[in-house]
């Protein structure tokens, strides 16, 4: 029918209202020629589906779905930035530290990323990538940068952990006085 695309359009809207992102994606995949409005819908639906998969600890599936969202990167810059961030988080949890680092570095450079709540954790996350890879000299300034800007009252657990990692980095460098200083802050 000449109205098939229009019918799928209505289905996508209905599925979005119901938060049935997989069904919305299935409908969007059946539309062969997508205008900008449908591309933007696809980007968002794929992002929200990827977040669902991430929350269900299906990290490999989440990475694939974030890639689908990133397919239409020219649409919504905020969704693109968030897809990069959460793709990095998924890769990190899968043990793909190089991919996580790459995703987070790209996220950090995205215009407008600094206004997103995810941006507050970027130094902390990158610090952990380097720390876990044994690259303590690269991890230290990232943890320090995070420590300098983190709100100690709203994120006390993360702030304490960052200070522990700073102490660990100094300890590994054999700068015991600095290590003790940060361990004392945690205590």
Backbone as a chain_set.jsonl record, in Angstrom:
{"seq": "XXXXXXXXXXXXXXXXXXXXXXXXXXXXXXXXXXXXXXXXXXXXXXXXXXXXXXXXXXXXXXXXXXXXXXXXXXXXXXXXXXXXXXXXXXXXXXXXXXXXXXXXXXXXXXXXXXXXXXXXXXXXXXXXXXXXXXXXXXXXXXXXXXXXXXXXXXXXXXXXXXXXXXXXXXXXXXXXXXXXXXXXXXX", "coords": {"N": [[0.841, -1.184, 0.0], [0.325, 2.294, -0.511], [0.377, 3.647, 1.802], [1.887, 2.358, 3.678], [4.326, 3.132, 4.939], [3.4, 5.264, 6.447], [1.663, 3.924, 8.163], [3.507, 2.342, 9.609], [4.832, 4.406, 10.83], [2.905, 5.359, 12.633], [2.762, 3.09, 14.229], [5.318, 3.067, 15.344], [5.187, 5.385, 16.907], [3.214, 4.601, 18.721], [4.499, 2.408, 19.97], [6.629, 3.732, 21.147], [5.306, 5.284, 23.051], [4.452, 3.245, 24.688], [6.83, 2.34, 25.545], [7.988, 0.167, 24.324], [10.562, -0.621, 22.976], [11.935, -2.474, 21.388], [9.956, -3.513, 19.688], [9.298, -1.161, 18.377], [11.695, -0.679, 17.016], [11.683, -2.9, 15.313], [9.532, -2.228, 13.672], [10.495, 0.167, 12.567], [12.664, -0.816, 11.143], [11.405, -1.984, 9.023], [10.674, 0.037, 7.386], [11.732, 1.216, 4.456], [12.697, 3.573, 3.212], [13.785, 6.22, 4.95], [12.845, 9.284, 6.287], [14.192, 12.352, 7.702], [12.884, 12.679, 10.147], [12.146, 10.062, 10.82], [14.661, 8.892, 10.945], [15.708, 10.214, 13.157], [13.934, 9.282, 15.085], [14.607, 6.563, 14.989], [17.249, 6.66, 15.904], [16.832, 7.489, 18.573], [15.11, 5.465, 19.588], [16.733, 3.191, 19.308], [18.772, 3.925, 21.08], [17.369, 4.034, 23.566], [16.568, 1.374, 23.733], [19.066, 0.169, 23.878], [19.906, 1.122, 26.356], [18.078, -0.224, 28.005], [18.975, -2.867, 27.568], [21.562, -2.619, 28.632], [20.939, -2.104, 31.332], [19.914, -4.567, 31.949], [22.157, -6.033, 32.014], [23.149, -7.035, 29.643], [25.558, -6.61, 28.004], [27.029, -6.957, 25.572], [24.983, -7.062, 23.664], [23.967, -4.554, 24.133], [26.067, -2.89, 23.252], [25.966, -3.422, 20.493], [23.453, -2.354, 19.955], [23.807, 0.326, 20.681], [25.524, 0.977, 18.635], [23.725, 0.898, 16.51], [22.179, 3.105, 17.134], [24.085, 5.084, 16.832], [24.372, 5.077, 14.144], [22.834, 7.004, 12.896], [24.114, 9.511, 13.381], [24.059, 12.195, 12.727], [21.705, 13.268, 13.545], [20.424, 13.759, 16.46], [22.443, 15.375, 18.635], [22.795, 15.124, 21.398], [21.764, 12.575, 22.027], [23.563, 11.099, 20.515], [25.977, 11.665, 21.869], [25.408, 10.578, 24.412], [25.03, 7.924, 23.676], [27.624, 7.229, 22.909], [28.934, 7.497, 25.389], [27.634, 5.529, 27.002], [28.076, 3.278, 25.484], [30.796, 3.086, 25.837], [30.791, 2.524, 28.576], [29.533, 0.027, 28.544], [31.403, -1.442, 27.022], [33.555, -1.286, 28.789], [32.633, -2.816, 30.926], [32.565, -5.23, 29.685], [35.181, -5.785, 29.569], [36.647, -4.694, 27.546], [38.876, -2.654, 27.336], [40.326, -0.91, 25.607], [38.42, -0.218, 23.659], [36.512, 0.98, 25.317], [37.975, 3.164, 26.283], [38.404, 4.558, 23.886], [35.723, 5.158, 23.156], [34.971, 6.814, 25.327], [36.826, 8.883, 25.119], [36.073, 9.983, 22.67], [33.485, 10.768, 23.381], [34.093, 12.725, 25.299], [35.078, 14.764, 23.688], [32.922, 15.605, 22.248], [30.759, 18.175, 21.095], [28.91, 19.932, 23.472], [28.831, 17.821, 25.253], [29.87, 18.276, 27.774], [27.833, 19.401, 29.207], [26.195, 17.369, 29.945], [25.021, 14.974, 32.376], [26.556, 12.629, 32.516], [29.096, 13.425, 31.912], [30.405, 14.267, 34.189], [31.605, 12.023, 35.294], [33.631, 11.241, 33.608], [36.482, 11.593, 33.817], [37.007, 9.993, 36.026], [36.153, 7.461, 35.068], [37.887, 7.089, 32.848], [40.268, 7.174, 34.246], [40.111, 4.767, 35.639], [40.26, 2.938, 33.515], [42.927, 3.26, 32.648], [44.197, 2.681, 35.08], [43.445, -0.013, 35.591], [44.759, -1.177, 33.483], [47.311, -1.004, 34.307], [48.637, 1.346, 33.879], [49.611, 3.563, 35.608], [50.712, 6.128, 35.764], [49.29, 7.542, 33.848], [46.755, 7.278, 34.85], [46.733, 8.63, 37.317], [46.644, 11.622, 37.028], [44.062, 11.84, 35.995], [42.377, 10.781, 37.978], [42.96, 12.653, 39.963], [42.01, 15.014, 38.759], [39.29, 14.381, 38.661], [38.788, 14.139, 41.408], [39.196, 16.776, 42.214], [36.992, 18.102, 41.206], [34.691, 16.72, 41.925], [31.65, 16.552, 43.736], [31.836, 16.181, 47.001], [29.873, 15.707, 48.869], [27.526, 14.859, 47.58], [28.38, 12.626, 46.201], [29.787, 10.715, 47.926], [30.785, 8.042, 48.078], [31.988, 7.514, 45.589], [33.825, 9.577, 45.533], [35.486, 8.871, 47.683], [36.484, 6.446, 46.72], [37.918, 7.339, 44.469], [39.912, 8.811, 45.751], [41.201, 6.744, 47.105], [42.263, 5.376, 44.889], [43.978, 7.356, 43.946], [45.763, 7.442, 46.063], [46.744, 4.817, 45.771], [48.03, 5.008, 43.277], [50.068, 6.854, 43.866], [51.41, 5.343, 45.799], [52.364, 3.204, 44.258], [54.168, 4.618, 42.721], [56.051, 5.006, 44.598], [55.871, 7.245, 46.136], [55.388, 7.768, 49.026], [54.586, 9.571, 51.013], [52.699, 11.237, 49.759], [50.849, 9.275, 49.118], [50.001, 8.431, 51.66], [48.805, 10.796, 52.5], [46.482, 10.901, 50.862], [45.24, 8.47, 51.535], [44.717, 9.005, 54.201], [42.774, 10.993, 53.887], [40.649, 9.475, 52.999], [40.159, 7.86, 55.183]], "CA": [[0.0, 0.0, 0.0], [1.037, 3.571, -0.522], [0.349, 4.183, 3.166], [2.615, 1.45, 4.569], [5.264, 3.902, 5.767], [2.597, 6.036, 7.398], [1.187, 2.976, 9.172], [4.643, 2.039, 10.481], [5.057, 5.631, 11.581], [1.964, 5.33, 13.761], [3.18, 1.997, 15.11], [6.507, 3.526, 16.086], [4.7, 6.324, 17.932], [2.522, 3.818, 19.754], [5.495, 1.638, 20.713], [7.399, 4.681, 21.969], [4.457, 5.613, 24.201], [4.419, 2.059, 25.55], [8.226, 2.023, 25.856], [8.336, -1.116, 23.733], [11.564, -0.149, 22.037], [12.277, -3.516, 20.417], [8.895, -3.543, 18.677], [9.443, 0.063, 17.583], [12.813, -0.911, 16.096], [11.23, -3.835, 14.284], [8.709, -1.461, 12.728], [11.363, 1.109, 11.848], [13.494, -1.572, 10.206], [10.59, -2.332, 7.858], [10.534, 1.229, 6.544], [12.942, 1.205, 3.627], [13.187, 4.934, 2.996], [13.506, 6.974, 6.168], [13.104, 10.719, 6.255], [14.945, 12.776, 8.887], [12.091, 12.437, 11.352], [12.253, 8.633, 11.144], [16.051, 8.64, 11.347], [15.835, 10.686, 14.537], [13.19, 8.316, 15.907], [15.409, 5.344, 15.035], [18.38, 6.936, 16.788], [16.349, 7.513, 19.961], [14.587, 4.149, 19.954], [17.887, 2.305, 19.476], [19.439, 4.338, 22.316], [16.592, 3.594, 24.731], [16.642, -0.088, 23.773], [20.409, -0.152, 24.36], [19.909, 1.375, 27.81], [17.383, -1.374, 28.605], [19.897, -4.007, 27.527], [22.619, -2.332, 29.597], [20.387, -2.291, 32.675], [19.73, -6.005, 32.121], [23.512, -6.581, 31.988], [23.418, -7.662, 28.345], [26.46, -5.582, 27.523], [27.348, -7.148, 24.149], [23.8, -6.635, 22.91], [23.864, -3.101, 24.3], [27.052, -2.279, 22.356], [25.423, -3.515, 19.133], [22.324, -1.438, 19.835], [24.369, 1.682, 20.663], [26.018, 1.172, 17.265], [22.562, 1.228, 15.671], [21.822, 4.487, 17.447], [25.134, 5.942, 16.281], [24.259, 5.052, 12.684], [22.253, 8.284, 12.482], [24.805, 10.462, 14.247], [23.789, 13.585, 12.352], [20.386, 13.668, 14.031], [20.381, 14.393, 17.779], [23.8, 15.358, 19.191], [22.753, 14.652, 22.791], [21.625, 11.111, 21.982], [24.84, 10.582, 20.017], [26.948, 11.747, 22.966], [25.057, 9.602, 25.438], [25.293, 6.592, 23.119], [29.071, 7.001, 23.019], [29.285, 7.293, 26.789], [27.139, 4.246, 27.502], [28.787, 2.241, 24.745], [32.049, 2.952, 26.581], [30.496, 1.83, 29.841], [29.278, -1.385, 28.196], [32.688, -2.04, 26.653], [34.362, -1.414, 30.011], [32.128, -3.961, 31.705], [32.919, -6.437, 28.936], [36.632, -5.942, 29.636], [37.239, -4.128, 26.332], [39.352, -1.36, 27.817], [40.694, -0.037, 24.487], [37.171, 0.287, 23.074], [35.928, 1.899, 26.301], [38.795, 4.38, 26.264], [38.109, 5.249, 22.631], [34.361, 5.703, 23.252], [34.937, 7.911, 26.292], [37.587, 10.015, 24.582], [35.202, 10.603, 21.663], [32.419, 11.428, 24.13], [34.662, 13.915, 25.935], [35.31, 15.792, 22.676], [31.669, 15.959, 21.571], [30.189, 19.466, 21.495], [27.772, 19.826, 24.372], [28.945, 16.695, 26.19], [30.184, 18.772, 29.114], [26.595, 19.776, 29.902], [25.459, 16.15, 30.287], [25.405, 14.439, 33.7], [27.569, 11.59, 32.353], [30.412, 14.061, 31.773], [31.023, 14.395, 35.516], [32.341, 10.804, 35.63], [34.524, 10.835, 32.529], [37.861, 11.457, 34.314], [36.997, 8.817, 36.905], [36.077, 6.26, 34.233], [39.145, 6.947, 32.107], [41.282, 6.833, 35.238], [40.019, 3.329, 35.901], [40.758, 2.196, 32.353], [44.39, 3.267, 32.741], [44.576, 2.007, 36.328], [43.306, -1.46, 35.405], [45.768, -1.604, 32.513], [48.627, -0.843, 34.919], [49.234, 2.608, 33.428], [49.314, 4.4, 36.768], [51.104, 7.518, 35.503], [48.19, 8.155, 33.107], [45.557, 7.242, 35.693], [46.829, 9.577, 38.425], [46.071, 12.959, 36.797], [42.612, 11.733, 35.759], [41.735, 10.662, 39.293], [43.112, 13.942, 40.652], [41.062, 15.952, 38.132], [37.957, 14.014, 39.14], [38.724, 14.476, 42.832], [39.134, 18.231, 42.364], [35.689, 18.664, 40.82], [33.55, 15.939, 42.408], [30.95, 17.043, 44.921], [32.089, 15.17, 48.032], [28.666, 15.45, 49.654], [26.529, 14.113, 46.823], [28.984, 11.391, 45.688], [30.865, 10.369, 48.866], [31.373, 6.734, 47.793], [32.867, 7.629, 44.428], [34.926, 10.463, 45.928], [36.398, 8.073, 48.514], [37.156, 5.482, 45.855], [38.913, 8.078, 43.665], [41.042, 9.119, 46.642], [41.929, 5.485, 47.286], [43.039, 5.113, 43.666], [45.077, 8.333, 43.935], [46.736, 6.895, 47.019], [47.38, 3.636, 45.168], [48.951, 5.458, 42.223], [51.254, 7.417, 44.534], [52.098, 4.227, 46.452], [53.084, 2.478, 43.211], [55.285, 5.493, 42.327], [56.909, 5.079, 45.783], [55.697, 8.556, 46.767], [54.616, 7.302, 50.174], [54.002, 10.701, 51.746], [51.475, 11.621, 49.044], [49.906, 8.161, 49.257], [49.441, 8.51, 53.016], [47.928, 11.974, 52.535], [45.168, 10.57, 50.265], [44.621, 7.422, 52.334], [44.189, 9.671, 55.387], [41.532, 11.677, 53.508], [39.596, 8.463, 52.924], [39.872, 7.449, 56.565]], "C": [[0.882, 1.241, 0.0], [1.152, 4.158, 0.874], [1.095, 3.306, 4.166], [3.553, 2.212, 5.494], [4.526, 4.708, 6.823], [2.085, 5.135, 8.527], [2.307, 2.61, 10.139], [5.0, 3.232, 11.356], [4.171, 5.672, 12.821], [2.321, 4.222, 14.751], [4.365, 2.41, 15.976], [6.076, 4.473, 17.201], [4.024, 5.583, 19.072], [3.517, 3.041, 20.608], [6.343, 2.538, 21.611], [6.598, 5.054, 23.217], [4.439, 4.468, 25.201], [5.812, 1.649, 26.032], [8.606, 0.613, 25.415], [9.313, -0.83, 22.598], [11.936, -1.206, 20.993], [11.221, -3.592, 19.322], [8.972, -2.299, 17.789], [10.582, -0.09, 16.579], [12.422, -1.855, 14.962], [10.396, -3.114, 13.23], [9.567, -0.506, 11.91], [12.233, 0.395, 10.808], [12.723, -1.932, 8.933], [10.356, -1.149, 6.921], [11.823, 1.375, 5.745], [13.532, 2.588, 3.415], [12.775, 5.783, 4.194], [13.81, 8.453, 5.938], [13.825, 11.095, 7.557], [14.191, 12.521, 10.18], [12.192, 10.972, 11.788], [13.672, 8.255, 11.542], [16.273, 9.064, 12.789], [15.102, 9.745, 15.487], [14.004, 7.033, 16.062], [16.579, 5.509, 16.0], [17.951, 6.861, 18.25], [15.876, 6.147, 20.424], [15.741, 3.183, 20.197], [18.641, 2.645, 20.767], [18.685, 3.816, 23.54], [16.582, 2.073, 24.855], [18.011, -0.518, 24.304], [20.52, 0.062, 25.866], [19.193, 0.245, 28.543], [18.3, -2.588, 28.669], [21.031, -3.831, 28.522], [22.127, -2.596, 31.02], [20.142, -3.765, 32.992], [21.047, -6.772, 32.013], [23.801, -7.399, 30.733], [24.309, -6.698, 27.562], [26.825, -5.728, 26.043], [26.191, -6.693, 23.27], [23.634, -5.118, 22.986], [24.839, -2.389, 23.36], [26.524, -2.282, 20.919], [24.275, -2.526, 18.929], [22.796, 0.021, 19.871], [24.937, 1.985, 19.274], [24.875, 1.523, 16.314], [22.139, 2.671, 15.903], [22.817, 5.454, 16.816], [25.125, 5.978, 14.751], [23.732, 6.383, 12.144], [22.813, 9.415, 13.347], [24.523, 11.92, 13.928], [22.465, 14.104, 12.913], [20.478, 14.434, 15.355], [21.755, 14.259, 18.451], [23.836, 14.843, 20.628], [22.649, 13.137, 22.833], [22.924, 10.479, 21.486], [25.88, 10.569, 21.132], [26.668, 10.69, 24.025], [25.286, 8.17, 24.946], [26.779, 6.259, 23.209], [29.479, 6.713, 24.458], [28.895, 5.889, 27.252], [27.707, 3.065, 26.725], [30.136, 2.0, 25.424], [31.855, 2.201, 27.884], [30.257, 0.334, 29.596], [30.575, -2.092, 27.842], [33.578, -2.242, 27.873], [33.927, -2.647, 30.806], [32.364, -5.285, 31.006], [34.418, -6.715, 28.983], [37.346, -5.434, 28.397], [37.747, -2.72, 26.637], [39.739, -0.412, 26.688], [39.452, 0.591, 23.854], [36.516, 1.284, 24.019], [36.665, 3.225, 26.289], [38.481, 5.211, 25.02], [36.726, 5.901, 22.673], [34.321, 6.912, 24.175], [35.728, 9.116, 25.818], [36.768, 10.739, 23.506], [34.073, 11.37, 22.338], [32.91, 12.75, 24.699], [34.805, 15.067, 24.943], [34.037, 16.244, 21.961], [31.195, 17.339, 22.035], [28.958, 19.248, 22.372], [27.855, 18.699, 25.382], [29.166, 17.178, 27.618], [28.934, 19.2, 29.892], [25.768, 18.565, 30.317], [25.91, 15.61, 31.636], [26.491, 13.368, 33.61], [28.981, 12.181, 32.328], [31.146, 14.146, 33.11], [31.899, 13.188, 35.874], [33.438, 10.444, 34.638], [35.978, 10.682, 32.998], [37.997, 10.216, 35.203], [37.021, 7.529, 36.074], [37.378, 6.025, 33.465], [40.299, 6.601, 33.044], [41.29, 5.339, 35.526], [40.509, 2.492, 34.729], [42.281, 2.109, 32.429], [44.864, 2.5, 33.972], [44.539, 0.486, 36.146], [44.296, -2.022, 34.39], [47.191, -1.437, 33.047], [49.348, 0.42, 34.486], [48.936, 3.695, 34.471], [49.679, 5.87, 36.55], [50.017, 8.254, 34.715], [46.922, 8.224, 33.947], [45.567, 8.35, 36.742], [46.243, 10.957, 38.114], [44.562, 12.938, 36.538], [41.862, 11.618, 37.082], [41.828, 11.973, 40.07], [42.135, 14.965, 40.08], [39.634, 15.652, 38.589], [37.787, 14.428, 40.591], [38.554, 15.976, 43.046], [37.75, 18.801, 42.044], [34.486, 17.894, 41.347], [32.946, 16.604, 43.648], [31.026, 15.944, 45.986], [30.822, 14.793, 48.801], [27.634, 14.63, 48.892], [27.059, 12.786, 46.301], [30.087, 10.901, 46.632], [31.534, 9.025, 48.563], [32.359, 6.795, 46.634], [34.067, 8.517, 44.753], [35.952, 9.693, 46.759], [37.168, 7.067, 47.664], [38.225, 6.164, 45.007], [40.13, 8.413, 44.518], [41.872, 7.875, 46.942], [42.808, 5.194, 46.079], [44.193, 6.101, 43.533], [46.177, 7.857, 44.876], [47.474, 5.7, 46.445], [48.392, 4.035, 44.098], [50.225, 6.048, 42.821], [52.073, 6.303, 45.2], [52.944, 3.456, 45.435], [54.291, 3.284, 42.719], [56.317, 5.616, 43.453], [56.931, 6.48, 46.375], [54.784, 8.317, 47.98], [53.959, 8.429, 50.955], [52.697, 11.146, 51.082], [50.42, 10.53, 49.161], [49.222, 8.224, 50.616], [48.459, 9.672, 53.122], [46.535, 11.628, 51.987], [44.485, 9.435, 51.023], [44.022, 8.01, 53.606], [42.872, 10.406, 55.079], [40.365, 10.686, 53.437], [39.175, 8.039, 54.316], [39.071, 8.512, 57.269]], "O": [[2.026, 1.221, 0.454], [1.945, 5.073, 1.1], [0.952, 3.49, 5.375], [3.572, 1.966, 6.7], [4.981, 4.818, 7.961], [2.074, 5.53, 9.693], [2.093, 2.571, 11.351], [5.423, 3.066, 12.499], [4.633, 5.982, 13.919], [2.196, 4.398, 15.963], [4.406, 2.139, 17.176], [6.563, 4.363, 18.327], [4.236, 5.897, 20.244], [3.397, 3.016, 21.832], [6.727, 2.14, 22.711], [7.152, 5.131, 24.314], [4.414, 4.69, 26.412], [5.952, 0.722, 26.83], [9.432, -0.049, 26.044], [8.941, -0.8, 21.425], [12.22, -0.869, 19.843], [11.561, -3.723, 18.146], [8.737, -2.381, 16.583], [10.454, 0.32, 15.425], [12.781, -1.64, 13.805], [10.544, -3.366, 12.034], [9.385, -0.384, 10.698], [12.503, 0.933, 9.734], [13.327, -2.159, 7.884], [9.894, -1.325, 5.794], [12.884, 1.632, 6.313], [14.752, 2.749, 3.438], [11.592, 6.033, 4.426], [14.884, 8.818, 5.461], [14.041, 10.239, 8.414], [14.796, 12.184, 11.198], [12.309, 10.679, 12.978], [13.863, 7.385, 12.391], [16.94, 8.368, 13.554], [15.599, 9.445, 16.573], [14.079, 6.479, 17.159], [16.866, 4.625, 16.807], [18.63, 6.242, 19.069], [16.204, 5.716, 21.529], [15.733, 2.44, 21.178], [19.098, 1.744, 21.469], [19.284, 3.228, 24.441], [16.588, 1.543, 25.966], [18.104, -1.461, 25.09], [21.154, -0.727, 26.565], [19.656, -0.199, 29.594], [18.391, -3.255, 29.699], [21.423, -4.789, 29.189], [22.817, -3.235, 31.815], [20.16, -4.168, 34.155], [21.057, -8.0, 31.932], [24.599, -8.336, 30.759], [23.878, -6.062, 26.599], [26.919, -4.727, 25.333], [26.394, -6.022, 22.259], [23.212, -4.481, 22.02], [24.476, -1.392, 22.736], [26.62, -1.278, 20.214], [24.142, -1.934, 17.858], [22.241, 0.863, 19.165], [24.842, 3.114, 18.794], [25.042, 2.349, 15.417], [21.78, 3.375, 14.959], [22.435, 6.516, 16.325], [25.793, 6.812, 14.141], [24.135, 6.831, 11.071], [22.062, 10.173, 13.963], [24.729, 12.79, 14.775], [22.155, 15.285, 12.756], [20.6, 15.659, 15.343], [22.176, 13.154, 18.794], [24.804, 14.197, 21.03], [23.367, 12.486, 23.592], [23.336, 9.434, 21.988], [26.583, 9.575, 21.319], [27.576, 9.994, 24.478], [25.692, 7.304, 25.722], [27.147, 5.134, 23.548], [30.267, 5.805, 24.721], [29.708, 5.157, 27.816], [27.805, 1.962, 27.264], [30.569, 0.857, 25.571], [32.661, 1.345, 28.247], [30.727, -0.511, 30.357], [30.825, -3.207, 28.301], [34.274, -3.252, 27.977], [34.758, -3.415, 31.291], [32.366, -6.339, 31.642], [34.878, -7.75, 28.5], [38.531, -5.712, 28.212], [37.133, -1.726, 26.249], [39.501, 0.791, 26.801], [39.436, 1.784, 23.551], [36.018, 2.32, 23.578], [36.043, 4.288, 26.285], [38.313, 6.428, 25.104], [36.568, 7.056, 22.275], [33.706, 7.926, 23.844], [35.342, 10.254, 26.086], [36.772, 11.968, 23.444], [33.737, 12.482, 21.929], [32.23, 13.772, 24.595], [34.666, 16.228, 25.325], [34.078, 17.172, 21.154], [31.225, 17.638, 23.229], [28.074, 18.461, 22.031], [27.024, 18.628, 26.287], [28.697, 16.549, 28.566], [28.988, 19.344, 31.114], [24.74, 18.721, 30.976], [27.074, 15.773, 32.003], [27.274, 13.216, 34.548], [29.946, 11.506, 32.684], [32.375, 14.102, 33.149], [32.83, 13.315, 36.669], [34.113, 9.429, 34.815], [36.641, 9.722, 32.606], [38.989, 9.491, 35.127], [37.808, 6.621, 36.344], [37.902, 4.912, 33.435], [41.194, 5.835, 32.686], [42.351, 4.724, 35.643], [41.115, 1.44, 34.933], [42.858, 1.03, 32.295], [45.836, 1.748, 33.898], [45.488, -0.212, 36.505], [44.631, -3.206, 34.433], [48.16, -1.695, 32.334], [50.552, 0.55, 34.706], [48.135, 4.603, 34.248], [49.023, 6.757, 37.095], [49.839, 9.46, 34.891], [46.107, 9.13, 33.772], [44.527, 8.945, 37.025], [45.405, 11.432, 38.88], [43.868, 13.911, 36.831], [40.84, 12.274, 37.284], [40.881, 12.358, 40.756], [41.502, 15.704, 40.833], [38.862, 16.569, 38.871], [36.764, 15.001, 40.964], [37.845, 16.397, 43.959], [37.38, 19.859, 42.553], [33.358, 18.373, 41.226], [33.661, 17.146, 44.491], [30.361, 14.914, 45.879], [30.717, 13.683, 49.323], [26.943, 13.799, 49.481], [26.268, 11.897, 45.985], [31.216, 10.69, 46.188], [32.738, 8.884, 48.773], [33.436, 6.201, 46.691], [35.184, 8.25, 44.31], [37.156, 9.849, 46.557], [38.364, 6.863, 47.866], [39.321, 5.626, 44.843], [41.262, 8.308, 44.047], [43.098, 7.944, 47.024], [43.967, 4.808, 46.229], [45.269, 5.734, 43.062], [47.359, 7.867, 44.533], [48.688, 5.576, 46.61], [49.481, 3.466, 44.023], [51.327, 5.778, 42.344], [53.303, 6.333, 45.16], [54.09, 3.101, 45.71], [55.313, 2.709, 42.346], [57.348, 6.265, 43.275], [57.894, 6.863, 47.039], [53.591, 8.62, 47.959], [52.873, 8.245, 51.504], [51.706, 11.402, 51.765], [49.231, 10.824, 49.288], [48.002, 8.086, 50.709], [47.41, 9.551, 53.754], [45.525, 12.015, 52.575], [43.26, 9.438, 51.144], [42.957, 7.582, 54.049], [41.967, 10.437, 55.913], [39.232, 11.027, 53.776], [37.988, 7.877, 54.598], [38.729, 8.353, 58.441]]}, "num_chains": 1, "name": "protein.A"}
